[in-house]
Amino acid sequence: MEQSLYDPAAGFYPRRESKGDFYTAPELHPAFGAVLAAELAARLAAVRRARPETPLCVVEMGSGDGTLSGQLRASLRAEHPRWAGEARWILVERVENLLLKSVQALRASGGEILGHASLENIPGPVCGVFLSNELVDALPVHLLEKSGGEMREVFVRDPDGTPGPQLGPLSDPELRPDAEAVAAELPEGGRHAVSLEARRWLRRVAGLLDAGSILTVDYGDRFLPGRPNPPRSFRGHRVSGDLFQAPGRTDLTASVDFSALIREGERCGLRTAAFLTLGRFLMDRGILERMPQDGSRASFKERAQLKTLFHPDGMGDRFKVLIQEKGLP
């Protein structure tokens, strides 16, 4: 999955065309970035009250081509200028060509921009905000399958080199509790995705954060123990369960288990400040005030795009917002 998504020459994300296989929220409408910028300003203000003299940072993880960071910085300059100039901006993106493109574009708009290929390259401790949009669902997962009443792991090939999906024993002892929890509910042949990488990612972020917030926007839910989470693929805006079709040209993903992130965060000393749907997050923070009011055809299209962000049948219920805090009163 790592190779299929991120191989520099043949991976999905280095070659992804914007809106070709799916839309992200900032690709739909810049109002998403504007609302998020207001939340960002409030979060930075909270850190400044707690740490009056400490330099502030905004770290966008999985920054892609910089579309969201561009919207956030533009909205901060227009509506919250203090934080546009006071916070250092750091992009983290493992796809090299996207990182270079985004850093160059944002530097052209002014301000200090740093870019890193990995969180490990960021010196801690950090005071400020770590944020991500549709990052966690793009982290590689372990794929489990129930076979003969036992939980096994799906591999790309047998040790002898035979290609195609093959079953074998669990590759990591950390998978055992997840396998045992879902075994009774999973039918024979059923599959369940486990993102150990998401938990490790959160541990790294929590270790870097000294005071501030972690803001995670992604599609998923709070999974109850035993609830299966089958992975899926996206290509040309079509959803499929075939994970082995057209590797490198198909997005592979699984819903984010926010319960696992909340539990892992608590173990790392993070406090859950908020967990809500994207629709509720946007509505509570005034996205309706950004709706165009004239009756032109262009405005009708723009209203439809905005509604997709917060309507339950669009992104509104499928996407969630998790805000975790550390070092704040």
Coordinates of C-alpha atoms in Angstrom, one line a residue:
M1 CA 0.0 0.0 0.0
E2 CA 2.9 2.3 0.8
Q3 CA 4.4 1.7 -2.6
S4 CA 1.1 1.9 -4.5
L5 CA 0.3 5.3 -3.0
Y6 CA 3.7 7.0 -2.6
D7 CA 6.3 5.5 -5.0
P8 CA 8.0 8.6 -6.5
A9 CA 7.8 7.3 -10.1
A10 CA 4.6 5.1 -10.1
G11 CA 2.6 5.9 -7.0
F12 CA -0.9 7.4 -6.9
Y13 CA -0.2 10.6 -5.0
P14 CA 2.9 11.8 -6.9
R15 CA 0.8 11.5 -10.1
R16 CA -2.6 12.5 -8.8
E17 CA -4.6 15.1 -10.8
S18 CA -6.7 17.5 -8.7
K19 CA -10.4 16.4 -8.7
G20 CA -9.6 13.5 -11.0
D21 CA -10.6 10.7 -8.7
F22 CA -12.1 12.5 -5.7
Y23 CA -12.6 16.0 -4.4
T24 CA -11.0 17.3 -1.2
A25 CA -12.7 20.1 0.8
P26 CA -10.3 22.9 -0.2
E27 CA -10.7 21.9 -3.8
L28 CA -14.4 22.3 -3.6
H29 CA -14.5 25.8 -2.2
P30 CA -12.1 28.2 -0.4
A31 CA -14.8 28.8 2.3
F32 CA -13.5 25.6 3.9
G33 CA -10.1 27.2 4.4
A34 CA -11.6 30.5 5.5
V35 CA -13.6 28.8 8.3
L36 CA -10.6 26.7 9.3
A37 CA -8.5 29.8 9.4
A38 CA -10.8 31.4 12.0
E39 CA -10.5 28.3 14.2
L40 CA -6.7 28.3 13.6
A41 CA -6.6 32.0 14.8
A42 CA -8.5 31.1 18.0
R43 CA -6.2 28.1 18.7
L44 CA -3.1 30.3 18.2
A45 CA -4.5 32.9 20.5
A46 CA -5.0 30.3 23.2
V47 CA -1.4 29.2 22.9
R48 CA -0.2 32.8 23.1
R49 CA -2.2 33.4 26.3
A50 CA -0.6 30.3 27.8
R51 CA 2.9 31.0 26.5
P52 CA 3.3 34.8 26.0
E53 CA 6.9 34.7 24.8
T54 CA 7.2 31.4 22.9
P55 CA 7.5 31.4 19.1
L56 CA 4.4 30.0 17.4
C57 CA 4.2 27.5 14.6
V58 CA 1.5 26.1 12.3
V59 CA 2.4 22.7 10.9
E60 CA 0.2 21.3 8.1
M61 CA 0.8 17.6 7.7
G62 CA 0.1 16.0 4.4
S63 CA 0.1 19.4 2.7
G64 CA -0.1 18.1 -0.8
D65 CA 0.2 20.9 -3.4
G66 CA -0.3 23.6 -0.8
T67 CA -3.9 24.5 -1.8
L68 CA -5.2 24.4 1.8
S69 CA -2.2 26.3 3.2
G70 CA -2.6 28.9 0.6
Q71 CA -6.3 29.4 1.5
L72 CA -5.5 29.5 5.2
R73 CA -2.7 32.1 4.9
A74 CA -4.9 34.3 2.6
S75 CA -7.8 34.2 5.0
L76 CA -5.5 34.9 8.0
R77 CA -4.0 37.9 6.2
A78 CA -7.5 39.2 5.3
E79 CA -9.4 38.5 8.5
H80 CA -6.9 37.7 11.3
P81 CA -3.7 39.6 10.3
R82 CA -1.9 39.3 13.6
W83 CA -1.6 35.5 13.3
A84 CA -0.7 35.7 9.6
G85 CA 2.6 37.4 10.6
E86 CA 3.3 35.9 14.0
A87 CA 3.2 32.2 13.3
R88 CA 5.9 30.3 11.4
W89 CA 4.5 28.0 8.7
I90 CA 5.8 24.5 8.3
L91 CA 4.7 22.0 5.6
V92 CA 5.1 18.3 5.9
E93 CA 4.7 16.3 2.7
R94 CA 6.3 13.0 1.8
V95 CA 5.8 13.4 -2.0
E96 CA 8.8 15.4 -3.0
N97 CA 7.5 17.2 -6.1
L98 CA 4.4 18.3 -4.2
L99 CA 6.5 19.6 -1.3
L100 CA 8.7 21.7 -3.6
K101 CA 5.7 23.1 -5.6
S102 CA 3.9 24.1 -2.4
V103 CA 6.8 25.7 -0.7
Q104 CA 7.7 27.7 -3.7
A105 CA 4.1 28.9 -4.2
L106 CA 3.7 29.9 -0.6
R107 CA 7.0 31.7 -0.4
A108 CA 6.0 33.7 -3.4
S109 CA 3.0 35.0 -1.4
G110 CA 5.3 36.2 1.4
G111 CA 6.3 35.0 4.9
E112 CA 8.6 32.3 6.3
I113 CA 7.8 28.8 4.9
L114 CA 9.6 25.7 5.8
G115 CA 9.1 22.3 4.2
H116 CA 10.0 18.8 5.5
A117 CA 9.4 15.4 4.0
S118 CA 8.8 13.9 7.5
L119 CA 7.8 14.8 11.0
E120 CA 11.1 13.4 12.2
N121 CA 12.9 16.3 10.6
I122 CA 11.0 18.9 12.7
P123 CA 12.9 20.0 15.8
G124 CA 10.8 20.0 18.9
P125 CA 9.2 21.2 21.1
V126 CA 6.6 23.0 19.1
C127 CA 4.0 25.5 20.4
G128 CA 1.1 26.2 18.1
V129 CA -1.2 24.0 15.9
F130 CA -0.6 20.8 14.0
L131 CA -3.3 20.3 11.4
S132 CA -4.2 17.8 8.7
N133 CA -6.9 17.4 6.1
E134 CA -7.4 13.9 4.7
L135 CA -4.0 12.7 5.8
V136 CA -4.9 9.9 8.2
D137 CA -7.1 8.0 5.7
A138 CA -4.1 8.0 3.3
L139 CA -1.7 6.2 5.8
P140 CA -1.0 2.6 4.9
V141 CA -3.1 0.0 6.8
H142 CA -2.7 -3.6 7.7
L143 CA -5.4 -5.7 6.0
L144 CA -6.9 -8.6 8.1
E145 CA -9.3 -11.3 6.8
K146 CA -11.3 -14.0 8.5
S147 CA -10.4 -17.4 7.0
G148 CA -11.4 -20.8 8.5
G149 CA -12.6 -19.0 11.6
E150 CA -9.2 -17.4 12.2
M151 CA -8.0 -13.9 11.7
R152 CA -5.2 -13.8 9.1
E153 CA -3.3 -10.9 7.4
V154 CA -3.5 -10.3 3.7
F155 CA -0.1 -9.9 1.9
V156 CA 0.7 -8.9 -1.7
R157 CA 2.6 -12.1 -2.4
D158 CA 3.8 -15.4 -0.8
P159 CA 7.3 -15.7 0.5
D160 CA 8.1 -17.8 -2.6
G161 CA 7.2 -14.8 -4.8
T162 CA 3.7 -15.8 -6.0
P163 CA 1.9 -12.6 -6.8
G164 CA -1.6 -11.6 -5.7
P165 CA -3.4 -11.5 -2.4
Q166 CA -2.1 -14.2 0.0
L167 CA -3.1 -14.9 3.6
G168 CA -0.5 -15.4 6.4
P169 CA 0.0 -14.9 10.1
L170 CA -0.3 -11.5 11.6
S171 CA 2.9 -9.6 10.9
D172 CA 2.9 -7.4 14.0
P173 CA 1.9 -8.4 17.6
E174 CA 0.2 -5.0 18.0
L175 CA -2.5 -6.2 15.6
R176 CA -3.6 -9.0 17.9
P177 CA -6.1 -7.0 20.1
D178 CA -7.7 -5.5 16.9
A179 CA -8.0 -9.0 15.4
E180 CA -9.5 -10.5 18.5
A181 CA -12.0 -7.6 18.9
V182 CA -13.4 -7.9 15.4
A183 CA -13.3 -11.7 14.9
A184 CA -16.8 -12.4 16.2
E185 CA -18.5 -9.8 14.1
L186 CA -16.6 -10.4 10.9
P187 CA -18.1 -13.0 8.5
E188 CA -16.0 -15.6 6.8
G189 CA -14.0 -13.9 4.1
G190 CA -14.7 -10.5 5.6
R191 CA -11.9 -7.9 5.8
H192 CA -10.9 -5.3 8.3
A193 CA -8.3 -2.5 8.0
V194 CA -6.1 -1.6 11.0
S195 CA -4.0 1.6 10.9
L196 CA -1.1 1.1 13.2
E197 CA 0.6 3.9 11.3
A198 CA -2.2 6.4 12.4
R199 CA -1.5 5.6 16.0
R200 CA 2.3 5.9 15.5
W201 CA 1.7 9.2 13.6
L202 CA -0.3 10.6 16.5
R203 CA 2.4 9.6 19.0
R204 CA 5.0 11.4 17.0
V205 CA 2.9 14.6 16.8
A206 CA 2.0 14.4 20.6
G207 CA 5.7 14.1 21.3
L208 CA 6.6 17.2 19.3
L209 CA 3.8 19.3 20.7
D210 CA 4.6 21.2 23.9
A211 CA 1.5 23.5 24.0
G212 CA -1.3 23.9 21.5
S213 CA -3.7 21.8 19.4
I214 CA -3.9 19.0 16.9
L215 CA -6.7 19.5 14.5
T216 CA -7.6 16.5 12.3
V217 CA -10.2 16.6 9.5
D218 CA -10.9 13.3 7.8
Y219 CA -13.6 10.9 6.8
G220 CA -14.4 8.1 9.4
D221 CA -16.2 7.6 12.6
R222 CA -15.9 6.5 16.2
F223 CA -15.8 2.8 15.7
L224 CA -17.2 0.6 18.5
P225 CA -15.0 -2.4 19.4
G226 CA -15.7 -5.2 17.0
R227 CA -17.1 -3.0 14.2
P228 CA -15.5 -4.0 10.9
N229 CA -13.7 -1.3 8.8
P230 CA -13.3 -2.7 5.3
P231 CA -10.9 -0.8 3.0
R232 CA -11.9 0.6 -0.4
S233 CA -10.4 2.1 -3.5
F234 CA -11.3 5.2 -5.5
R235 CA -10.8 5.7 -9.2
G236 CA -12.6 8.2 -11.4
H237 CA -15.0 9.0 -8.5
R238 CA -16.1 5.4 -8.3
V239 CA -15.7 3.3 -5.2
S240 CA -14.6 -0.3 -5.3
G241 CA -13.5 -3.1 -3.0
D242 CA -10.9 -4.4 -5.4
L243 CA -7.6 -3.2 -3.8
F244 CA -5.4 -4.9 -6.3
Q245 CA -6.7 -3.3 -9.5
A246 CA -4.4 -0.8 -11.3
P247 CA -1.9 -0.3 -8.5
G248 CA -0.4 3.2 -8.6
R249 CA -3.4 4.5 -10.5
T250 CA -6.0 3.8 -7.8
D251 CA -6.4 5.5 -4.4
L252 CA -6.4 3.0 -1.5
T253 CA -8.0 4.1 1.7
A254 CA -9.9 3.1 4.9
S255 CA -12.2 5.1 7.1
V256 CA -10.4 6.7 10.1
D257 CA -11.1 5.1 13.4
F258 CA -11.4 8.2 15.5
S259 CA -11.9 6.1 18.7
A260 CA -8.4 4.7 18.2
L261 CA -7.0 8.2 17.8
I262 CA -8.8 9.5 20.9
R263 CA -7.6 6.6 23.0
E264 CA -4.0 6.9 21.7
G265 CA -4.1 10.6 22.3
E266 CA -5.2 10.2 25.9
R267 CA -2.3 7.7 26.4
C268 CA 0.0 10.5 25.1
G269 CA -1.3 13.2 27.4
L270 CA -3.7 14.8 24.9
R271 CA -7.1 16.1 25.9
T272 CA -10.0 15.8 23.5
A273 CA -11.3 19.4 23.1
A274 CA -13.9 18.6 20.4
F275 CA -15.2 15.8 18.2
L276 CA -17.9 16.6 15.8
T277 CA -19.1 16.2 12.2
L278 CA -17.6 18.5 9.5
G279 CA -21.1 19.9 8.8
R280 CA -21.6 20.9 12.5
F281 CA -18.1 22.3 12.7
L282 CA -18.6 24.5 9.6
M283 CA -22.2 25.5 10.5
D284 CA -21.2 26.5 14.1
R285 CA -18.4 28.7 12.7
G286 CA -20.5 30.6 10.2
I287 CA -20.1 29.0 6.8
L288 CA -23.7 30.1 5.9
E289 CA -22.5 33.7 6.2
R290 CA -20.2 33.0 3.3
M291 CA -22.9 31.8 0.9
P292 CA -23.4 34.0 -2.1
Q293 CA -26.7 35.8 -2.2
D294 CA -27.3 36.9 -5.8
G295 CA -29.3 34.7 -8.2
S296 CA -26.7 34.3 -10.9
R297 CA -25.8 30.9 -12.5
A298 CA -22.3 31.3 -11.1
S299 CA -23.7 31.8 -7.6
F300 CA -26.0 28.8 -7.9
K301 CA -22.9 26.6 -8.7
E302 CA -21.0 28.2 -5.8
R303 CA -23.8 27.5 -3.4
A304 CA -24.0 23.9 -4.5
Q305 CA -20.3 23.5 -3.8
L306 CA -20.6 25.1 -0.4
K307 CA -23.6 22.8 0.5
T308 CA -21.5 19.8 -0.4
L309 CA -19.1 20.7 2.4
F310 CA -21.7 20.8 5.2
H311 CA -24.8 18.9 3.9
P312 CA -25.2 15.4 5.6
D313 CA -25.5 13.8 2.1
G314 CA -22.2 15.4 1.0
M315 CA -19.1 15.7 3.2
G316 CA -21.1 17.0 6.2
D317 CA -21.7 13.7 8.1
R318 CA -19.0 11.5 6.5
F319 CA -16.2 13.7 7.5
K320 CA -15.3 14.4 11.2
V321 CA -13.2 17.0 13.0
L322 CA -11.1 16.0 16.0
I323 CA -9.4 18.7 18.1
Q324 CA -6.9 17.5 20.8
E325 CA -5.0 19.8 23.1
K326 CA -1.9 19.7 25.2
G327 CA -0.3 22.2 27.6
L328 CA -3.3 24.5 27.7
P329 CA -5.4 25.5 30.7

